[in-house]
Amino acid sequence: MMKTLAHLTFAGLLAAAPAMADPAPVLDPEIRAQAEALMAAGLADDVGLEFTESLTTEIGPRLAGSDAEWRARQWAMIKLKDLNFQQAYIESFNIPYWERVTETASVVGDNPQPLLITALGGSTSTAKGGIDAEIVRFTSLADLKSAPADSLKGKIAFIDEPMVRSQDGSGYGAAVAKRSGCAAAAASAGAEACLIRSVGTDSHRLPHAGGMSREGALGVLPAAALAAPDADQLARLLQRGPVKVHLDIQARTSASAASGNVIAEVEGTSLKDEIVLIGCHLDSWDLGTGAIDDAAGCGIVVAAARLIQALPAKPKRTIRVVLYGSEEVGLFGGKAYAAAHADDLGKHVLAAESDFGAGRIWRLRTGFGEGALPYAEAMQDVLAPLGIIPGNNTATGGSDIGVLGAAGVPIASPDQDGTDYFDLHHTADDTFDKIDPDAFRQNVAAYAALTYLAAETGWDFRKPVEPETIDN
Amino acid sequence: MMKTLAHLTFAGLLAAAPAMADPAPVLDPEIRAQAEALMAAGLADDVGLEFTESLTTEIGPRLAGSDAEWRARQWAMIKLKDLNFQQAYIESFNIPYWERVTETASVVGDNPQPLLITALGGSTSTAKGGIDAEIVRFTSLADLKSAPADSLKGKIAFIDEPMVRSQDGSGYGAAVAKRSGCAAAAASAGAEACLIRSVGTDSHRLPHAGGMSREGALGVLPAAALAAPDADQLARLLQRGPVKVHLDIQARTSASAASGNVIAEVEGTSLKDEIVLIGCHLDSWDLGTGAIDDAAGCGIVVAAARLIQALPAKPKRTIRVVLYGSEEVGLFGGKAYAAAHADDLGKHVLAAESDFGAGRIWRLRTGFGEGALPYAEAMQDVLAPLGIIPGNNTATGGSDIGVLGAAGVPIASPDQDGTDYFDLHHTADDTFDKIDPDAFRQNVAAYAALTYLAAETGWDFRKPVEPETIDN
Ligand SMILES: [Zn+2]
Ligand SMILES: [Zn+2]
């Protein structure tokens, strides 16, 4: 029996709060057993790794809007049909296209030596043959933003801000600001170009690519990322006096290039118009073969869905696997999907996305209606044997499903350990050999169970808090 | 009292053997104390790190025979004078010159994608614009050598042999055979070019450069090393069917380019015509800034000599620091030194060389006359507090002092821990940030003590075994 509110101290209220939520729903023992069987199958799965190996080997790099991304879609259609998905189709859209042609830099003057750089997505071209200009170092984007107008006339701005390593990737948000903001801030101060220390946590001579804008817009200046040791080198040279850099970036653009989302489905039964969406992205940056970003994510969600597809009895709801196109250059696939299915988003009961490498999942967060928290707890309880701890209810969805989350679609976020993710992210080093098969399989297991629970239980993850009946 | 030989069993002989050597010489307590003070100073030394930082930052890559190597010699002369060495001079010589101009490769056909390669030193050029040819994979050089004549007509040989990681670098000898042997063996079987898996122990997209011959001779074919992930990729593609590669290598050569050894001395006193030589090499491969190979080695030996130079009383023998030129492309500096000092080698009482990175020294080996083993033990005893264990007496000298060892000069080999050395060796990743300052300083400490002991004691490291007086 509940006490009346009037009789509760504040501390007592806090202590009582969890008890006010619904008790964890009793998960049907047969559904739980099936989820556990799927986890066991996931831990022994080879389909996901083979899918990832095949994509990274046969297609390799697959820049958004490129021929290679087109080949990846055709490849995916064949693979998904080979894996016996009942439905597989492409939803096409167009994007503005950008590709690097040449990108070289060197220190000129008394200490001549090459620098290893990569142009940022959306970088404009320098004059043919490149430019020579003195660099001016800033330790943060804010620092550059405070440079007076015209103070960088004829100069190259250089933001030398390191990135903080973190398990949950939270160092990225701070570090990526300099990638998006460098060109505009440098231009405001009159600079001719912009260089940044790579957004990454490693110390290899492998610069990190990445777009200058989340909208795929062309930047206002030539802009490139330096490998971390090259940023260190410039900082050391600057301690000795002025440093002049030769920078030659040539990029090719096109107003419109073809892209698309590849979609496969496990058709539901009694609730087949309700969608459980699990996603990843098919495109990659062009320097590596996009293994951890994001062939692995596609291998994980495809393998998870395939395990459910292979069950003798299909779950009630439809499972939709979305291999998004053109994520890297502006989240175009996610936006195209949301636009194409705008009338249908109310039928999307849950969305989850694997796009943070192939490290072990260590936590399950959710973005559910408060009344649906017992369902989160039930899921977390099932996944616990995989070494996954419960997270909070603040998940808003990753890059491609963020737009679904914003439209009210409930989100599940199986959080991967990303401690090493930004050592490889967007570099030439993002290749298949970097994937730990055991960690990968743990992901397949978690996605299979999670997806199955969402599809078979019929739970309403949007569920608002029921008005409490206060006993007073 | 010794037993007669006739009375000894074989096992007894073995057990008695160590006792037959001289007892460890009593090291003059003042000399020992001075060596210990030098070790303490070495562990706190900054000169060596500053020397290494300056060379890798201000000069950067310094390919043998290049302008950059010339600049490195001028830089070194100024540094050595700034460090107050009594003598600093250059001994010049000429070498055949080779440099890379372009090096690109890609898979062509159904799975088009770039490959990351670097031409091997001495590689010939392909036809202008490159060649397209099917690759044939071999798992070892021996495997390629057994290919019948003409069996590789119109093909590219690909040796995909991994390297074994080892603390003492012994995996290198086996792995490097494919680098020296690939072109000739491929040519014998009629191939147009040769690709090897990089001689290295890492999995980064950073191919390892290196010469095709220890004599600097031009190879017989275009030849390049693939980054390890690219070799893996080719192996995976070959499992699916024939693989055609586009290979474009353009190199520039010259019959003669200027190089030289930079030499500094701490002049001895009562035995000043006797030389204790400590060396390193000033040149580097061109992809990185040659930090661990071998700016660190130069920083270590220079700092060690400088600590002795700064003592109020100079040691009896002369200490000669040799910063060899053109090591990487054919050991030219070592050979030039031995030739220039041929009449004088009998006066070289000891030689040691630091050319295996900047890892901690874990062992001291020697190559002394058997009668001088007590001196090895005495040195090992002094160095033990640095975490250095005694090694055997099989040291023959590293690359540049090997020619001295072969001519009878006693060798000391402070063996660095090279477990990670071949992750970086000859790659773009060989940069200053990879050096652990504490490990570096331990090297300075060891070299300072070792060099001082050799210079001050007057010990004869060539000493043959004295004929034993058998008591019978
Ligand atoms: Zn991604
Ligand atoms: Zn070396």
mmCIF file of C-alpha atoms in Angstrom, chain B residues 152-359:
data_model
loop_
_atom_site.group_PDB
_atom_site.id
_atom_site.type_symbol
_atom_site.label_atom_id
_atom_site.label_comp_id
_atom_site.label_asym_id
_atom_site.label_seq_id
_atom_site.Cartn_x
_atom_site.Cartn_y
_atom_site.Cartn_z
ATOM 1 C CA LEU B 152 55.515 -16.370 -64.630
ATOM 2 C CA LYS B 153 55.694 -14.845 -68.110
ATOM 3 C CA GLY B 154 53.566 -11.686 -68.126
ATOM 4 C CA LYS B 155 52.788 -12.091 -64.413
ATOM 5 C CA ILE B 156 53.718 -10.374 -61.160
ATOM 6 C CA ALA B 157 55.205 -12.572 -58.446
ATOM 7 C CA PHE B 158 53.772 -11.939 -54.970
ATOM 8 C CA ILE B 159 55.564 -13.308 -51.916
ATOM 9 C CA ASP B 160 53.133 -13.279 -48.998
ATOM 10 C CA GLU B 161 55.350 -14.394 -46.157
ATOM 11 C CA PRO B 162 54.723 -12.954 -42.676
ATOM 12 C CA MET B 163 57.469 -11.973 -40.255
ATOM 13 C CA VAL B 164 57.892 -13.452 -36.788
ATOM 14 C CA ARG B 165 57.939 -10.959 -33.880
ATOM 15 C CA SER B 166 60.961 -11.381 -31.633
ATOM 16 C CA GLN B 167 62.719 -9.465 -28.884
ATOM 17 C CA ASP B 168 66.160 -9.801 -30.423
ATOM 18 C CA GLY B 169 65.154 -9.077 -34.019
ATOM 19 C CA SER B 170 65.962 -12.593 -35.162
ATOM 20 C CA GLY B 171 62.721 -12.721 -37.152
ATOM 21 C CA TYR B 172 64.204 -10.118 -39.501
ATOM 22 C CA GLY B 173 66.850 -12.296 -41.093
ATOM 23 C CA ALA B 174 64.314 -14.814 -42.346
ATOM 24 C CA ALA B 175 61.789 -12.183 -43.410
ATOM 25 C CA VAL B 176 64.233 -9.929 -45.209
ATOM 26 C CA ALA B 177 65.312 -12.717 -47.563
ATOM 27 C CA LYS B 178 62.187 -12.153 -49.642
ATOM 28 C CA ARG B 179 63.045 -8.460 -49.982
ATOM 29 C CA SER B 180 66.528 -9.130 -51.308
ATOM 30 C CA GLY B 181 65.588 -12.181 -53.330
ATOM 31 C CA CYS B 182 62.187 -11.496 -54.841
ATOM 32 C CA ALA B 183 63.194 -9.613 -57.974
ATOM 33 C CA ALA B 184 65.915 -12.006 -59.084
ATOM 34 C CA ALA B 185 63.802 -15.089 -58.429
ATOM 35 C CA ALA B 186 60.775 -13.535 -60.126
ATOM 36 C CA ALA B 187 62.913 -12.574 -63.133
ATOM 37 C CA SER B 188 64.219 -16.139 -63.385
ATOM 38 C CA ALA B 189 60.664 -17.381 -63.759
ATOM 39 C CA GLY B 190 59.939 -14.722 -66.394
ATOM 40 C CA ALA B 191 57.857 -12.329 -64.232
ATOM 41 C CA GLU B 192 57.476 -8.635 -64.995
ATOM 42 C CA ALA B 193 57.594 -7.385 -61.433
ATOM 43 C CA CYS B 194 57.637 -8.491 -57.853
ATOM 44 C CA LEU B 195 55.492 -7.632 -54.850
ATOM 45 C CA ILE B 196 56.233 -8.674 -51.292
ATOM 46 C CA ARG B 197 54.306 -8.490 -48.058
ATOM 47 C CA SER B 198 56.131 -5.794 -46.093
ATOM 48 C CA VAL B 199 58.989 -6.931 -43.904
ATOM 49 C CA GLY B 200 57.330 -5.890 -40.660
ATOM 50 C CA THR B 201 55.270 -7.073 -37.719
ATOM 51 C CA ASP B 202 52.422 -4.530 -37.703
ATOM 52 C CA SER B 203 48.987 -4.470 -39.365
ATOM 53 C CA HIS B 204 48.857 -0.867 -40.501
ATOM 54 C CA ARG B 205 48.400 0.513 -44.006
ATOM 55 C CA LEU B 206 51.980 1.730 -43.915
ATOM 56 C CA PRO B 207 54.267 -0.268 -46.207
ATOM 57 C CA HIS B 208 57.861 -0.878 -45.131
ATOM 58 C CA ALA B 209 60.605 0.424 -47.405
ATOM 59 C CA GLY B 210 63.989 -1.248 -47.673
ATOM 60 C CA GLY B 211 66.734 -2.019 -50.102
ATOM 61 C CA MET B 212 66.734 -4.972 -52.450
ATOM 62 C CA SER B 213 70.443 -5.477 -51.960
ATOM 63 C CA ARG B 214 72.960 -4.840 -49.206
ATOM 64 C CA GLU B 215 75.351 -3.577 -51.854
ATOM 65 C CA GLY B 216 73.100 -0.822 -53.173
ATOM 66 C CA ALA B 217 72.917 -2.469 -56.590
ATOM 67 C CA LEU B 218 69.982 -1.735 -58.855
ATOM 68 C CA GLY B 219 67.503 -4.595 -58.954
ATOM 69 C CA VAL B 220 66.484 -6.487 -62.051
ATOM 70 C CA LEU B 221 62.732 -5.761 -61.893
ATOM 71 C CA PRO B 222 60.241 -3.260 -60.524
ATOM 72 C CA ALA B 223 59.638 -4.364 -56.939
ATOM 73 C CA ALA B 224 57.490 -3.053 -54.124
ATOM 74 C CA ALA B 225 56.290 -3.917 -50.630
ATOM 75 C CA LEU B 226 52.569 -4.049 -49.801
ATOM 76 C CA ALA B 227 51.248 -2.915 -46.429
ATOM 77 C CA ALA B 228 50.244 -6.007 -44.432
ATOM 78 C CA PRO B 229 46.461 -5.396 -44.786
ATOM 79 C CA ASP B 230 46.936 -5.031 -48.545
ATOM 80 C CA ALA B 231 48.774 -8.336 -48.737
ATOM 81 C CA ASP B 232 45.889 -9.886 -46.768
ATOM 82 C CA GLN B 233 43.436 -8.324 -49.209
ATOM 83 C CA LEU B 234 45.216 -9.806 -52.231
ATOM 84 C CA ALA B 235 45.279 -13.217 -50.571
ATOM 85 C CA ARG B 236 41.519 -13.008 -49.933
ATOM 86 C CA LEU B 237 40.805 -11.868 -53.493
ATOM 87 C CA LEU B 238 42.928 -14.713 -54.877
ATOM 88 C CA GLN B 239 40.690 -17.190 -53.047
ATOM 89 C CA ARG B 240 37.907 -15.932 -55.327
ATOM 90 C CA GLY B 241 39.789 -16.193 -58.633
ATOM 91 C CA PRO B 242 42.515 -14.545 -60.697
ATOM 92 C CA VAL B 243 43.561 -11.055 -59.610
ATOM 93 C CA LYS B 244 45.030 -8.460 -61.936
ATOM 94 C CA VAL B 245 47.051 -5.578 -60.519
ATOM 95 C CA HIS B 246 48.028 -2.258 -62.034
ATOM 96 C CA LEU B 247 51.525 -1.319 -60.906
ATOM 97 C CA ASP B 248 53.275 1.951 -61.662
ATOM 98 C CA ILE B 249 56.729 2.546 -60.232
ATOM 99 C CA GLN B 250 59.002 5.288 -61.429
ATOM 100 C CA ALA B 251 62.417 5.650 -59.847
ATOM 101 C CA ARG B 252 65.288 8.011 -60.486
ATOM 102 C CA THR B 253 68.898 6.923 -60.227
ATOM 103 C CA SER B 254 72.321 8.494 -60.502
ATOM 104 C CA ALA B 255 75.690 6.776 -60.731
ATOM 105 C CA SER B 256 77.220 8.892 -58.004
ATOM 106 C CA ALA B 257 75.948 11.046 -55.171
ATOM 107 C CA ALA B 258 77.787 12.577 -52.222
ATOM 108 C CA SER B 259 77.544 11.056 -48.780
ATOM 109 C CA GLY B 260 79.734 11.009 -45.716
ATOM 110 C CA ASN B 261 80.398 10.001 -42.131
ATOM 111 C CA VAL B 262 80.307 12.640 -39.428
ATOM 112 C CA ILE B 263 82.826 11.957 -36.667
ATOM 113 C CA ALA B 264 83.339 13.520 -33.253
ATOM 114 C CA GLU B 265 85.972 12.698 -30.677
ATOM 115 C CA VAL B 266 86.698 12.892 -27.003
ATOM 116 C CA GLU B 267 90.473 12.915 -27.098
ATOM 117 C CA GLY B 268 92.175 10.431 -24.784
ATOM 118 C CA THR B 269 95.132 11.085 -22.519
ATOM 119 C CA SER B 270 97.802 8.453 -21.828
ATOM 120 C CA LEU B 271 96.442 6.051 -24.502
ATOM 121 C CA LYS B 272 95.026 8.594 -26.895
ATOM 122 C CA ASP B 273 95.957 6.691 -30.082
ATOM 123 C CA GLU B 274 93.679 3.839 -28.954
ATOM 124 C CA ILE B 275 90.105 4.198 -30.150
ATOM 125 C CA VAL B 276 86.813 3.216 -28.524
ATOM 126 C CA LEU B 277 84.288 3.606 -31.343
ATOM 127 C CA ILE B 278 80.563 4.085 -30.750
ATOM 128 C CA GLY B 279 78.365 4.489 -33.804
ATOM 129 C CA CYS B 280 74.929 4.982 -35.323
ATOM 130 C CA HIS B 281 73.716 6.062 -38.759
ATOM 131 C CA LEU B 282 72.662 9.505 -39.808
ATOM 132 C CA ASP B 283 70.758 8.588 -42.972
ATOM 133 C CA SER B 284 67.226 7.185 -42.920
ATOM 134 C CA TRP B 285 64.664 5.820 -45.285
ATOM 135 C CA ASP B 286 62.556 8.526 -46.843
ATOM 136 C CA LEU B 287 59.022 7.665 -45.672
ATOM 137 C CA GLY B 288 59.350 8.560 -41.999
ATOM 138 C CA THR B 289 61.687 10.913 -40.183
ATOM 139 C CA GLY B 290 64.019 8.095 -39.141
ATOM 140 C CA ALA B 291 63.447 8.527 -35.417
ATOM 141 C CA ILE B 292 63.972 4.989 -34.171
ATOM 142 C CA ASP B 293 66.072 4.182 -37.257
ATOM 143 C CA ASP B 294 68.379 5.750 -36.426
ATOM 144 C CA ALA B 295 68.212 9.283 -35.026
ATOM 145 C CA ALA B 296 67.684 7.666 -31.622
ATOM 146 C CA GLY B 297 70.893 5.658 -31.978
ATOM 147 C CA CYS B 298 72.799 8.846 -32.796
ATOM 148 C CA GLY B 299 71.184 10.681 -29.892
ATOM 149 C CA ILE B 300 72.178 7.847 -27.552
ATOM 150 C CA VAL B 301 75.837 7.584 -28.535
ATOM 151 C CA VAL B 302 76.319 11.345 -28.804
ATOM 152 C CA ALA B 303 74.760 11.901 -25.378
ATOM 153 C CA ALA B 304 76.873 9.119 -23.843
ATOM 154 C CA ALA B 305 80.088 10.578 -25.276
ATOM 155 C CA ARG B 306 79.065 14.077 -24.219
ATOM 156 C CA LEU B 307 78.654 12.948 -20.603
ATOM 157 C CA ILE B 308 82.225 11.624 -20.674
ATOM 158 C CA GLN B 309 83.474 14.724 -22.501
ATOM 159 C CA ALA B 310 82.048 16.818 -19.677
ATOM 160 C CA LEU B 311 84.018 14.979 -16.969
ATOM 161 C CA PRO B 312 86.794 16.957 -15.293
ATOM 162 C CA ALA B 313 89.327 14.239 -16.226
ATOM 163 C CA LYS B 314 89.197 12.683 -19.708
ATOM 164 C CA PRO B 315 89.678 8.910 -19.944
ATOM 165 C CA LYS B 316 92.945 7.401 -21.203
ATOM 166 C CA ARG B 317 91.725 6.261 -24.616
ATOM 167 C CA THR B 318 90.087 8.347 -27.340
ATOM 168 C CA ILE B 319 86.345 7.962 -27.780
ATOM 169 C CA ARG B 320 85.268 8.286 -31.385
ATOM 170 C CA VAL B 321 81.585 8.804 -32.189
ATOM 171 C CA VAL B 322 80.784 7.893 -35.795
ATOM 172 C CA LEU B 323 77.512 9.035 -37.355
ATOM 173 C CA TYR B 324 77.628 6.845 -40.440
ATOM 174 C CA GLY B 325 76.159 7.941 -43.775
ATOM 175 C CA SER B 326 74.280 5.816 -46.310
ATOM 176 C CA GLU B 327 73.735 2.809 -44.080
ATOM 177 C CA GLU B 328 70.260 1.959 -45.352
ATOM 178 C CA VAL B 329 71.115 1.598 -48.998
ATOM 179 C CA GLY B 330 74.186 -0.587 -48.711
ATOM 180 C CA LEU B 331 76.271 -0.037 -45.547
ATOM 181 C CA PHE B 332 78.381 2.434 -47.492
ATOM 182 C CA GLY B 333 79.399 4.486 -44.466
ATOM 183 C CA GLY B 334 80.672 1.463 -42.579
ATOM 184 C CA LYS B 335 82.699 0.264 -45.533
ATOM 185 C CA ALA B 336 84.081 3.753 -46.228
ATOM 186 C CA TYR B 337 85.173 4.105 -42.605
ATOM 187 C CA ALA B 338 86.884 0.719 -42.558
ATOM 188 C CA ALA B 339 88.667 1.508 -45.820
ATOM 189 C CA ALA B 340 89.783 4.968 -44.667
ATOM 190 C CA HIS B 341 91.088 3.548 -41.379
ATOM 191 C CA ALA B 342 92.404 0.227 -42.667
ATOM 192 C CA ASP B 343 95.918 0.860 -41.342
ATOM 193 C CA ASP B 344 94.553 1.854 -37.997
ATOM 194 C CA LEU B 345 92.098 -0.907 -37.150
ATOM 195 C CA GLY B 346 94.560 -2.557 -34.756
ATOM 196 C CA LYS B 347 94.245 0.564 -32.634
ATOM 197 C CA HIS B 348 90.462 0.222 -32.423
ATOM 198 C CA VAL B 349 90.128 -1.462 -29.057
ATOM 199 C CA LEU B 350 86.306 -1.723 -29.037
ATOM 200 C CA ALA B 351 83.349 -0.890 -31.265
ATOM 201 C CA ALA B 352 79.644 -0.668 -30.417
ATOM 202 C CA GLU B 353 76.703 0.554 -32.486
ATOM 203 C CA SER B 354 73.184 1.682 -31.582
ATOM 204 C CA ASP B 355 70.915 0.852 -34.524
ATOM 205 C CA PHE B 356 67.902 -1.088 -33.279
ATOM 206 C CA GLY B 357 65.518 1.583 -32.083
ATOM 207 C CA ALA B 358 65.104 3.192 -28.716
ATOM 208 C CA GLY B 359 63.834 0.291 -26.632
#
